[in-house]
XYZ file of C-alpha atoms in Angstrom:
140
model
C 0.118 -0.018 0.042
C 1.310 3.521 -0.787
C 0.408 7.044 -0.836
C 0.364 8.974 -4.425
C 0.260 12.466 -4.885
C -1.550 13.594 -7.872
C -2.720 17.191 -9.249
C -5.441 18.231 -11.404
C -4.962 19.066 -15.116
C -7.677 22.112 -14.886
C -6.907 25.598 -14.895
C -6.181 25.606 -10.796
C -3.560 22.908 -10.387
C -4.922 21.352 -7.150
C -2.783 18.408 -5.633
C -4.718 15.413 -4.097
C -3.762 12.587 -2.052
C -4.796 8.740 -2.570
C -3.975 5.456 -1.196
C -2.939 2.776 -3.743
C -2.590 -1.006 -3.951
C -0.766 -2.644 -6.751
C -1.654 -6.416 -6.953
C -1.513 -8.838 -9.806
C -3.707 -11.355 -8.307
C -7.735 -11.816 -8.417
C -9.616 -10.434 -5.770
C -13.247 -11.690 -4.713
C -15.862 -9.264 -4.536
C -16.299 -9.375 -0.633
C -12.618 -8.680 -0.550
C -13.001 -5.631 -3.174
C -15.732 -4.047 -0.982
C -13.461 -4.398 2.069
C -10.615 -2.931 0.397
C -12.838 0.285 -0.538
C -12.829 1.133 2.926
C -9.010 0.420 3.302
C -8.353 2.850 0.647
C -10.427 5.692 2.239
C -8.131 8.222 3.919
C -8.516 8.740 7.600
C -7.224 10.648 10.091
C -8.014 8.219 13.115
C -11.331 10.256 13.912
C -14.559 10.520 12.261
C -18.156 11.872 12.388
C -20.784 9.445 12.259
C -24.758 10.232 12.931
C -26.180 8.786 15.881
C -28.779 7.380 14.293
C -26.687 5.479 11.797
C -24.547 4.318 14.418
C -27.104 3.002 16.837
C -28.194 0.846 13.211
C -24.837 -0.289 12.331
C -23.439 -4.125 12.550
C -24.335 -7.511 10.264
C -23.508 -9.632 13.260
C -25.246 -9.560 16.842
C -21.507 -9.236 18.290
C -20.960 -6.073 15.930
C -24.521 -4.518 16.567
C -23.423 -5.028 20.294
C -20.154 -3.458 19.989
C -21.607 -0.153 18.257
C -24.289 0.041 20.792
C -22.068 0.152 23.660
C -20.747 2.827 21.595
C -23.103 4.708 20.786
C -24.198 4.483 24.847
C -20.767 6.016 25.596
C -20.847 8.582 23.135
C -24.095 9.897 24.555
C -22.174 11.755 27.066
C -19.840 13.599 24.401
C -20.814 16.575 22.802
C -18.955 18.522 19.884
C -19.792 20.793 16.977
C -18.935 19.648 13.155
C -18.105 22.739 11.510
C -17.165 23.325 7.561
C -16.222 26.366 5.709
C -19.575 27.003 4.135
C -21.134 27.553 7.695
C -18.766 30.269 8.392
C -19.302 32.098 5.106
C -23.093 31.550 5.996
C -22.579 33.835 9.015
C -21.095 36.675 7.232
C -21.678 36.823 3.583
C -19.313 40.061 3.667
C -16.261 38.240 4.874
C -13.787 37.379 1.963
C -12.747 33.542 1.258
C -9.321 34.445 2.522
C -11.054 35.714 5.571
C -13.130 32.414 5.706
C -9.774 30.656 5.658
C -8.369 32.488 8.189
C -10.774 31.742 10.589
C -11.179 28.241 9.762
C -7.165 27.904 10.247
C -8.048 29.073 13.530
C -10.804 26.666 14.316
C -8.612 23.984 13.104
C -5.900 25.080 15.599
C -8.459 24.019 18.571
C -9.773 20.628 16.319
C -9.388 17.539 18.169
C -9.119 15.876 14.874
C -5.861 15.311 13.344
C -5.038 16.174 9.753
C -2.372 13.917 8.803
C -2.051 11.708 5.459
C 0.081 8.509 6.759
C 0.096 4.801 6.603
C 0.719 2.489 9.239
C 1.739 -0.972 10.454
C -1.852 -1.899 10.762
C -3.110 -0.651 7.339
C -0.294 -3.058 5.846
C -1.217 -6.138 7.974
C -5.025 -5.672 7.002
C -3.981 -5.538 3.598
C -1.808 -8.642 3.912
C -4.479 -10.729 5.628
C -7.095 -9.866 2.665
C -4.750 -10.990 0.178
C -3.538 -13.712 2.159
C -7.217 -14.996 2.585
C -7.673 -14.535 -1.126
C -4.522 -17.029 -1.967
C -5.919 -19.573 0.572
C -9.513 -19.521 -1.097
C -8.016 -20.126 -4.736
C -5.470 -22.682 -3.886
C -8.052 -24.609 -2.032
C -10.552 -24.138 -4.973
C -8.040 -25.763 -7.352
């Protein structure tokens, strides 16, 4: 697994970071679905709607886990803020002023803004591919 930096080809050259996997083997549909989630960029924290969290989980064990997490989070409060909200407060502010205020808020945010890969992601990918190889070898 690796990180790739690209730029757009339009008038404004905007850089973008992507996770990428190169694998010569063939993956099953379920493995591809799992890989899609592994390739999403993350910062170890996320925002999930409370109603969605309450109804998550495919197995009884997963549902119980997410219920416990939901119950634990009931005692937590935070705000989700994006740049468009700031512009809506005072339409006279320029984009530069909005960006400056957003940067100030980011300084106090609990979220981390780092693009990184770690050993756990490599291990998850290895397990996904190793499982695929075992299934292929067993079938023939």
